[in-house]
Short mmCIF file of C-alpha atoms and ligand atoms in Angstrom, two decimals:
data_model
loop_
_atom_site.label_atom_id
_atom_site.label_comp_id
_atom_site.label_asym_id
_atom_site.label_seq_id
_atom_site.Cartn_x
_atom_site.Cartn_y
_atom_site.Cartn_z
CA MET B 233 39.70 -27.63 -2.54
CA SER B 234 41.34 -24.22 -1.03
CA SER B 235 39.30 -22.58 1.28
CA VAL B 236 39.10 -18.90 0.72
CA PRO B 237 38.89 -16.84 3.71
CA ALA B 238 35.80 -14.88 4.33
CA THR B 239 36.33 -11.02 3.58
CA PRO B 240 36.49 -9.21 6.80
CA THR B 241 33.25 -6.85 6.89
CA ALA B 242 33.29 -5.98 10.59
CA SER B 243 35.99 -3.25 10.18
CA LEU B 244 34.72 -1.69 6.90
CA PRO B 245 33.20 1.78 7.06
CA ARG B 246 29.55 1.60 7.17
CA PRO B 247 28.13 3.38 3.80
CA ALA B 248 26.87 6.66 4.67
CA ALA B 249 23.28 6.63 5.46
CA ARG B 250 21.30 7.93 2.20
CA ARG B 251 19.72 11.41 2.46
CA ILE B 252 16.56 12.80 0.93
CA ASP B 253 17.33 15.72 -1.07
CA VAL B 254 14.18 17.62 -0.70
CA THR B 255 14.84 20.47 -2.97
CA ALA B 256 15.84 17.81 -5.69
CA GLU B 257 12.51 16.21 -5.30
CA ARG B 258 10.51 19.40 -5.49
CA GLN B 259 12.39 20.51 -8.80
CA ALA B 260 11.09 17.13 -10.09
CA THR B 261 7.51 17.57 -8.86
CA ALA B 262 5.59 20.25 -10.66
CA GLY B 263 2.76 20.07 -8.26
CA SER B 264 4.96 20.87 -4.94
CA VAL B 265 5.16 24.47 -5.43
CA LEU B 266 1.51 25.05 -6.46
CA GLY B 267 0.48 24.59 -2.85
CA ASN B 268 0.85 22.52 0.41
CA HIS B 269 0.04 19.42 -0.75
CA LEU B 270 -0.08 16.93 2.46
CA ASN B 271 -2.12 13.86 0.98
CA ALA B 272 0.18 11.27 -0.02
CA ALA B 273 -1.79 8.77 1.85
CA GLY B 274 -4.90 9.65 -0.74
CA SER B 275 -2.74 10.40 -4.01
CA ALA B 276 0.80 11.68 -3.98
CA LEU B 277 2.20 13.88 -6.25
CA PRO B 278 4.02 12.25 -9.18
CA THR B 279 7.29 13.26 -10.52
CA ALA B 280 7.50 15.06 -13.85
CA ARG B 281 9.16 12.11 -15.29
CA VAL B 282 6.36 9.84 -14.26
CA VAL B 283 3.68 11.94 -15.81
CA ALA B 284 6.07 12.40 -19.08
CA THR B 285 6.19 8.57 -19.33
CA VAL B 286 2.27 8.44 -19.04
CA ILE B 287 1.79 10.96 -21.68
CA ASP B 288 4.34 9.90 -24.08
CA HIS B 289 2.60 6.49 -24.00
CA LEU B 290 -0.88 8.10 -24.90
CA ARG B 291 0.71 10.11 -27.72
CA ALA B 292 2.30 6.84 -29.17
CA GLU B 293 -1.21 5.08 -28.84
CA GLU B 294 -2.57 8.22 -30.65
CA LEU B 295 -0.22 7.90 -33.32
CA HIS B 296 0.26 4.12 -33.74
CA GLY B 297 -2.56 2.21 -32.05
CA GLY B 298 -2.79 0.93 -28.44
CA TYR B 299 -1.49 -2.67 -29.36
CA GLU B 300 1.38 -1.45 -31.60
CA ALA B 301 2.32 1.21 -28.89
CA ALA B 302 2.30 -1.60 -26.17
CA ALA B 303 4.70 -3.83 -28.24
CA GLU B 304 6.91 -1.30 -28.60
CA GLN B 305 7.39 -1.14 -24.73
CA ARG B 306 7.31 -4.80 -24.01
CA HIS B 307 10.65 -4.54 -22.56
CA ALA B 308 9.77 -1.76 -20.10
CA LEU B 309 6.42 -3.38 -19.19
CA GLU B 310 8.50 -6.66 -18.34
CA ARG B 311 10.97 -4.51 -16.23
CA GLY B 312 7.91 -3.24 -14.12
CA TYR B 313 7.80 -6.77 -12.82
CA SER B 314 11.31 -7.10 -12.02
CA SER B 315 11.29 -3.59 -10.40
CA ALA B 316 8.14 -4.41 -8.29
CA ALA B 317 9.55 -7.66 -7.11
CA ASP B 318 12.98 -5.79 -6.22
CA LEU B 319 10.89 -3.55 -4.18
CA ILE B 320 9.62 -5.84 -1.83
CA GLY B 321 12.01 -8.80 -1.96
CA ALA B 322 10.17 -11.02 -4.18
CA ALA B 323 10.62 -12.96 -7.52
CA ALA B 324 9.41 -11.37 -10.73
CA ASP B 325 6.98 -14.52 -11.39
CA GLU B 326 5.31 -13.75 -8.06
CA VAL B 327 4.06 -10.17 -9.00
CA ALA B 328 0.69 -9.33 -11.00
CA PHE B 329 -0.54 -5.78 -11.92
CA PHE B 330 -3.81 -4.53 -11.15
CA ASP B 331 -5.57 -1.44 -11.51
CA SER B 332 -6.35 -0.76 -7.56
CA ALA B 333 -5.37 -2.57 -4.27
CA SER B 334 -9.10 -3.25 -3.97
CA THR B 335 -9.18 -5.32 -7.18
CA GLY B 336 -5.87 -7.20 -6.25
CA LEU B 337 -7.43 -8.06 -3.08
CA ARG B 338 -10.59 -9.13 -4.29
CA THR B 339 -9.14 -11.26 -7.07
CA ILE B 340 -6.80 -13.13 -4.65
CA VAL B 341 -9.50 -13.65 -1.73
CA ASP B 342 -11.93 -15.08 -4.25
CA ALA B 343 -9.26 -17.42 -5.87
CA LEU B 344 -8.48 -18.79 -2.47
CA ARG B 345 -11.98 -20.31 -2.38
CA PRO B 346 -12.05 -20.60 1.53
CA PRO B 347 -14.70 -23.59 2.04
CA ALA B 348 -17.40 -23.27 4.77
CA GLY B 349 -15.80 -23.79 8.22
CA HIS B 350 -12.75 -21.94 7.45
CA ARG B 351 -12.21 -18.68 9.13
CA ILE B 352 -11.31 -15.22 8.31
CA ILE B 353 -9.23 -13.00 10.86
CA ALA B 354 -9.12 -9.49 9.93
CA SER B 355 -7.27 -6.72 11.79
CA SER B 356 -9.30 -3.66 13.08
CA SER B 357 -7.07 -1.60 10.52
CA THR B 358 -8.91 -3.30 7.61
CA TYR B 359 -9.91 -0.64 4.61
CA VAL B 360 -13.61 -0.39 3.96
CA SER B 361 -13.63 -1.96 0.47
CA HIS B 362 -11.63 -4.79 1.86
CA ALA B 363 -13.90 -5.19 4.83
CA LEU B 364 -16.90 -5.21 2.59
CA HIS B 365 -15.65 -7.96 0.45
CA LEU B 366 -14.38 -10.05 3.51
CA MET B 367 -17.96 -9.62 5.11
CA SER B 368 -19.78 -10.67 1.88
CA VAL B 369 -17.52 -13.65 1.13
CA ALA B 370 -17.94 -14.77 4.76
CA GLN B 371 -21.85 -14.58 4.41
CA GLU B 372 -21.92 -16.24 1.36
CA ARG B 373 -19.40 -18.90 1.82
CA GLY B 374 -20.50 -19.68 5.41
CA LEU B 375 -17.00 -18.65 7.01
CA GLU B 376 -16.56 -17.30 10.33
CA LEU B 377 -15.03 -13.80 10.25
CA ILE B 378 -13.49 -12.29 13.14
CA VAL B 379 -12.14 -8.70 13.79
CA ALA B 380 -9.03 -9.32 15.44
CA PRO B 381 -8.60 -8.16 19.28
CA THR B 382 -6.20 -5.19 19.40
CA THR B 383 -3.98 -3.96 22.37
CA SER B 384 -4.10 -0.53 24.20
CA ASP B 385 -1.94 1.07 21.29
CA ARG B 386 -4.61 -0.25 18.55
CA THR B 387 -1.98 -2.84 16.89
CA THR B 388 -3.49 -6.40 16.61
CA ASP B 389 -3.30 -8.45 19.76
CA LEU B 390 -0.52 -10.93 19.20
CA ARG B 391 -1.42 -13.17 22.08
CA ALA B 392 -4.97 -12.98 21.26
CA LEU B 393 -4.08 -13.92 17.59
CA GLU B 394 -1.77 -16.87 18.64
CA GLU B 395 -4.86 -18.24 20.77
CA MET B 396 -7.05 -18.17 17.80
CA LEU B 397 -4.62 -19.68 15.53
CA SER B 398 -3.56 -22.18 17.89
CA ASP B 399 -7.07 -24.20 17.75
CA GLY B 400 -6.14 -25.34 14.25
CA THR B 401 -9.13 -23.76 12.36
CA PRO B 402 -7.70 -23.14 8.48
CA SER B 403 -7.44 -19.25 8.69
CA ILE B 404 -7.12 -16.43 6.49
CA VAL B 405 -5.47 -13.69 8.20
CA SER B 406 -5.69 -10.40 6.72
CA VAL B 407 -3.94 -7.39 7.93
CA ALA B 408 -3.28 -3.77 6.84
CA HIS B 409 0.25 -2.82 7.44
CA ILE B 410 -0.85 0.91 7.84
CA PRO B 411 -4.43 1.60 7.91
CA THR B 412 -6.25 4.41 6.05
CA SER B 413 -7.76 5.91 9.41
CA SER B 414 -4.26 6.54 11.33
CA GLY B 415 -0.54 6.33 11.31
CA LEU B 416 -0.74 2.78 13.07
CA VAL B 417 2.02 0.63 11.99
CA GLU B 418 1.01 -3.24 12.43
CA PRO B 419 3.47 -5.72 13.45
CA ALA B 420 3.50 -7.39 10.25
CA ALA B 421 6.70 -9.54 10.62
CA GLN B 422 5.21 -10.93 14.26
CA ILE B 423 1.79 -11.69 12.67
CA GLY B 424 3.71 -13.20 9.80
CA SER B 425 5.73 -15.69 12.13
CA LEU B 426 2.66 -16.64 14.06
CA VAL B 427 0.71 -17.59 10.72
CA ARG B 428 3.85 -19.64 9.51
CA GLU B 429 3.72 -21.23 13.04
CA TYR B 430 0.35 -22.36 13.09
CA GLY B 431 -0.68 -22.51 9.51
CA GLY B 432 -2.81 -20.30 7.62
CA THR B 433 -2.62 -17.74 4.71
CA PHE B 434 -1.24 -14.19 5.60
CA ILE B 435 -2.51 -11.33 3.42
CA LEU B 436 -0.72 -8.15 4.07
CA ASP B 437 -2.76 -5.00 2.61
CA ALA B 438 0.33 -2.79 2.19
CA THR B 439 -1.42 -0.12 0.25
CA GLN B 440 -0.16 2.43 2.81
CA SER B 441 3.13 1.06 3.52
CA VAL B 442 5.08 0.41 -0.06
CA GLY B 443 6.89 3.47 -0.96
CA HIS B 444 6.72 4.47 2.65
CA LEU B 445 8.44 1.88 4.69
CA SER B 446 10.84 -0.72 3.68
CA VAL B 447 8.75 -3.84 3.03
CA ASP B 448 10.14 -7.20 2.47
CA VAL B 449 7.96 -10.18 1.91
CA ASP B 450 10.29 -12.74 3.43
CA GLU B 451 10.95 -10.69 6.46
CA ILE B 452 7.21 -10.21 6.84
CA ALA B 453 6.69 -14.19 5.79
CA CYS B 454 3.24 -12.84 4.19
CA ASP B 455 1.78 -15.22 1.55
CA VAL B 456 0.09 -12.38 -0.32
CA LEU B 457 0.78 -8.74 -0.45
CA VAL B 458 -1.24 -5.88 -2.32
CA THR B 459 -0.48 -2.41 -2.88
CA THR B 460 -1.69 0.52 -4.86
CA GLY B 461 0.37 3.17 -7.42
CA ARG B 462 -0.99 6.37 -6.53
CA LYS B 463 -0.14 6.71 -2.71
CA PHE B 464 3.29 6.62 -1.25
CA LEU B 465 4.76 5.03 -4.62
CA ARG B 466 3.77 8.10 -6.55
CA ALA B 467 2.32 6.49 -9.56
CA PRO B 468 -0.51 7.45 -11.60
CA ARG B 469 -4.08 6.71 -10.66
CA GLY B 470 -5.41 3.29 -11.75
CA SER B 471 -2.17 1.28 -11.12
CA GLY B 472 -1.31 -1.50 -8.56
CA PHE B 473 0.31 -4.72 -7.99
CA ALA B 474 0.27 -7.67 -5.84
CA TYR B 475 2.66 -10.51 -4.80
CA VAL B 476 1.48 -14.20 -4.37
CA ARG B 477 4.14 -16.16 -2.96
CA ARG B 478 5.14 -18.90 -5.43
CA GLU B 479 3.72 -22.04 -3.62
CA LEU B 480 0.58 -20.38 -3.34
CA TRP B 481 -0.23 -19.01 -7.06
CA GLU B 482 1.15 -22.27 -8.13
CA ARG B 483 -2.00 -23.82 -6.47
CA MET B 484 -4.59 -20.98 -7.20
CA LEU B 485 -7.01 -20.96 -9.84
CA PRO B 486 -8.29 -17.33 -10.77
CA VAL B 487 -12.07 -17.30 -10.26
CA ALA B 488 -12.45 -15.46 -13.70
CA PRO B 489 -9.29 -16.24 -15.93
CA ASP B 490 -8.98 -13.92 -18.60
CA VAL B 491 -7.16 -14.18 -22.02
CA ARG B 492 -4.31 -12.51 -20.45
CA GLY B 493 -4.02 -15.19 -17.68
CA ALA B 494 -4.87 -18.02 -19.47
CA VAL B 495 -4.71 -19.77 -22.80
CA TRP B 496 -8.00 -21.49 -24.48
CA SER B 497 -6.11 -24.35 -25.64
CA GLY B 498 -9.16 -26.53 -26.77
CA PRO B 499 -12.96 -26.48 -26.82
CA ARG B 500 -13.15 -27.02 -23.06
CA ALA B 501 -9.77 -26.83 -21.84
CA TRP B 502 -7.37 -23.97 -20.78
CA GLU B 503 -4.11 -23.54 -19.42
CA LEU B 504 -3.06 -20.96 -16.89
CA ASP B 505 -0.37 -18.59 -17.06
CA SER B 506 2.63 -20.01 -15.02
CA SER B 507 3.21 -16.97 -12.84
CA ALA B 508 1.27 -14.55 -10.71
CA ARG B 509 0.04 -13.08 -14.11
CA ARG B 510 -2.68 -15.68 -14.13
CA PHE B 511 -4.75 -13.17 -11.94
CA GLU B 512 -4.29 -10.46 -14.25
CA THR B 513 -6.80 -9.14 -17.04
CA TRP B 514 -5.75 -8.21 -20.40
CA GLU B 515 -7.54 -4.86 -20.68
CA GLY B 516 -5.68 -2.08 -18.31
CA SER B 517 -4.02 0.90 -18.77
CA VAL B 518 -0.65 0.46 -20.34
CA ALA B 519 0.28 4.04 -19.82
CA GLY B 520 -0.62 3.84 -16.10
CA ARG B 521 1.62 0.71 -15.87
CA LEU B 522 4.56 2.13 -17.51
CA GLY B 523 4.23 5.17 -14.96
CA LEU B 524 3.90 2.75 -12.31
CA GLY B 525 7.35 1.24 -13.57
CA VAL B 526 9.00 4.48 -13.64
CA ALA B 527 7.72 5.41 -10.10
CA ILE B 528 8.89 2.04 -8.83
CA GLU B 529 12.23 2.57 -10.09
CA GLU B 530 12.45 6.06 -8.75
CA ALA B 531 11.54 4.65 -5.32
CA LEU B 532 14.32 2.33 -5.43
CA SER B 533 16.68 4.85 -6.41
CA ARG B 534 15.85 7.25 -3.80
CA ASP B 535 16.63 4.59 -1.34
CA VAL B 536 13.76 3.04 0.69
CA GLU B 537 15.38 3.16 3.80
CA ALA B 538 16.18 6.60 3.64
CA THR B 539 12.60 7.42 2.43
CA GLU B 540 11.38 5.58 5.35
CA SER B 541 13.53 7.40 7.81
CA TRP B 542 12.56 10.88 6.36
CA LEU B 543 8.96 10.10 6.08
CA CYS B 544 8.66 9.01 10.05
CA ASP B 545 10.59 12.04 11.02
CA ALA B 546 8.26 14.19 9.01
CA GLY B 547 5.38 12.50 10.47
CA ASP B 548 7.16 13.04 13.97
CA ARG B 549 7.77 16.87 13.31
CA LEU B 550 3.99 17.24 12.12
CA ARG B 551 2.37 15.46 15.23
CA ALA B 552 4.68 17.70 17.41
CA GLY B 553 4.00 21.04 15.89
CA LEU B 554 0.07 20.32 15.59
CA THR B 555 0.56 18.99 19.67
CA GLY B 556 1.15 22.50 20.12
CA VAL B 557 -2.22 23.81 18.62
CA ASP B 558 -4.67 24.51 21.27
CA GLY B 559 -7.74 22.37 20.72
CA VAL B 560 -5.91 19.67 18.89
CA THR B 561 -6.06 16.11 19.59
CA ILE B 562 -3.65 13.53 18.01
CA ALA B 563 -5.63 10.71 17.05
CA ASP B 564 -2.82 8.37 15.98
CA PRO B 565 -1.85 5.56 18.77
CA ALA B 566 1.05 6.86 20.75
CA SER B 567 3.50 4.32 19.44
CA THR B 568 2.88 5.37 15.47
CA ARG B 569 6.00 5.80 13.63
CA SER B 570 4.77 6.87 9.91
CA ALA B 571 3.92 9.74 7.82
CA ILE B 572 0.30 9.46 8.44
CA VAL B 573 -0.78 12.08 10.99
CA THR B 574 -4.20 12.06 11.98
CA PHE B 575 -6.16 14.55 14.52
CA VAL B 576 -9.11 16.04 15.26
CA LEU B 577 -9.81 19.97 16.20
CA GLU B 578 -12.16 20.40 19.08
CA GLY B 579 -15.62 21.84 17.87
CA VAL B 580 -14.89 21.75 14.39
CA ALA B 581 -15.95 19.01 12.11
CA SER B 582 -13.16 17.37 10.10
CA ALA B 583 -14.59 18.16 6.84
CA GLN B 584 -14.83 21.68 7.77
CA VAL B 585 -11.00 21.81 8.85
CA VAL B 586 -10.24 20.01 5.49
CA SER B 587 -12.04 22.76 3.45
CA GLU B 588 -10.85 25.81 5.39
CA LEU B 589 -7.37 24.50 5.14
CA ALA B 590 -7.80 24.16 1.48
CA ARG B 591 -8.74 27.75 1.04
CA ARG B 592 -5.28 28.49 2.43
CA GLY B 593 -3.56 26.12 -0.12
CA VAL B 594 -3.01 23.08 2.34
CA ARG B 595 -4.34 19.79 1.12
CA VAL B 596 -5.48 17.10 3.47
CA VAL B 597 -8.59 15.07 3.72
CA SER B 598 -11.09 13.91 6.29
CA VAL B 599 -11.34 10.12 6.73
CA PRO B 600 -15.02 9.38 7.88
CA ALA B 601 -15.56 6.22 10.11
CA SER B 602 -17.36 4.51 7.30
CA HIS B 603 -13.84 4.06 5.77
CA GLY B 604 -12.80 2.23 8.90
CA GLN B 605 -15.47 1.24 11.13
CA TRP B 606 -13.41 -1.51 13.01
CA ASP B 607 -10.83 1.53 13.91
CA LEU B 608 -12.49 4.72 13.62
CA GLY B 609 -16.18 3.54 14.55
CA ASP B 610 -14.76 1.20 17.46
CA ARG B 611 -13.03 4.19 18.84
CA GLY B 612 -16.20 6.59 18.59
CA LEU B 613 -14.44 8.68 16.25
CA ALA B 614 -16.73 10.06 13.32
CA SER B 615 -14.11 11.25 11.19
CA VAL B 616 -10.50 12.48 11.50
CA VAL B 617 -8.18 14.98 9.76
CA ARG B 618 -5.36 13.06 7.96
CA ALA B 619 -2.07 14.65 6.73
CA SER B 620 0.43 12.63 5.04
CA PRO B 621 3.74 14.28 3.60
CA HIS B 622 6.17 12.92 1.10
CA VAL B 623 9.62 13.67 0.37
CA TYR B 624 8.74 16.78 -1.92
CA ASN B 625 7.07 18.48 1.16
CA ASP B 626 9.65 21.06 2.82
CA ASP B 627 9.56 22.70 6.28
CA GLY B 628 7.15 25.28 4.94
CA ASP B 629 4.46 22.74 3.81
CA LEU B 630 4.56 21.33 7.43
CA GLU B 631 4.28 24.65 8.87
CA ALA B 632 1.68 25.78 6.66
CA LEU B 633 -0.66 23.10 8.11
CA VAL B 634 0.39 23.95 11.74
CA GLU B 635 -0.32 27.36 11.08
CA GLY B 636 -3.73 26.89 9.29
CA VAL B 637 -5.00 24.61 12.08
CA ALA B 638 -3.95 27.01 14.59
CA SER B 639 -5.69 30.01 12.72
CA ILE B 640 -9.01 28.01 12.31
CA ARG B 641 -8.84 27.60 15.87
CA GLY B 642 -8.37 31.18 16.46
CA SER B 643 -11.20 32.40 14.23
CA ARG B 644 -13.56 30.49 16.50
C1 PLP R 126 -5.26 0.28 3.88
C2 PLP R 126 -5.94 0.77 2.62
N1 PLP R 126 -6.27 -0.59 1.74
C3 PLP R 126 -6.66 -0.27 0.42
C4 PLP R 126 -7.08 0.85 -0.11
C5 PLP R 126 -7.57 0.60 -1.36
O1 PLP R 126 -6.86 0.79 -2.32
P1 PLP R 126 -7.45 1.24 -3.79
O2 PLP R 126 -8.35 2.45 -3.61
O3 PLP R 126 -5.97 1.31 -4.82
O4 PLP R 126 -8.24 0.00 -4.17
C6 PLP R 126 -6.82 1.77 0.38
C7 PLP R 126 -7.21 3.28 0.07
O5 PLP R 126 -7.25 4.25 0.62
C8 PLP R 126 -6.07 1.90 1.98
O6 PLP R 126 -5.83 3.07 2.69
#
């Protein structure tokens, strides 16, 4: 057998890094010119193409009926699984669609059925709905629930985590890659490698990171990843998806199999779908799912790494601008590199800052401690103002926020 010399790659020029074309993004996004929308972490502005996909499908349902319209779109719906898989480095049979991240997390945690004596280790960055579910599961099933200690930069303390995992107690480790309450980015891949080493199930809540950062399930070594559509993916509300590693879904039985995820094969028998779709339900918004598919394709063609770099840079610029405003304290950990920017304005409640900014056309939100007690509550913060740009935000949007906050301060 002749051996083929390896293609020399070292001397090849690296392809030019893709750049984000903000002008084109704004042209494709009707809402971008109507105000300064800086709330991608809440629900981002979708592109006109995503919206048209949803509306066209609703029209098709109106004219032909829901089942008939869905049958016409079966190839596009199928493509949604492979696009979602491509986005996170998974296989299509490891993807299941849900109506939200919370539904995905709840369905999968319930299907894990951790028995009494097992342990859940949750990051301090855990989101409210997931935390409430973990607390009730732990209470009902007799599990220990530990909030992972953090280091001074608020990330999960890897040494403390290793110490816990090394005692051999079977554990579910659940981490929010980026929380709702700050721009923190958890060291997901390092956590994944610890869980791999000591054993356990690693659930990554990537609700705020998919579409924002480059996320690869193999690099991170997570067993489960859940995300929502409406945030950095710019998909319609009521959409989301999860990844469940094949070796895991093969062993997991959904608590409530649905006609979508199982076949009722005999009077007392049923067979589960041979993919992660076993966790899905039959009913759902087909229009929303088609819109999610298009939003994922757009995220892929926009280039995930270019998007990450642009978004993190926008976050840095916003933080730098806000730091210059008298009375502002940035509430993100110092090491933050993400497009979620949180701050407080001395003497003005966050909700008040948000409503005064809204009057100026600047859209941000206030995140109360009740959305993240293990983070904001632990830091003694009642609430923070959260701004989160996306690729349709230009310099004018960022400046409008900084100037708006300065003028609120000046009016006091
Ligand atoms: C980190 C994080 N996880 C989960 C969720 C819940 O997502 P959903 O509303 O789609 O259930 C949110 C929502 O803000 C979030 O920020």
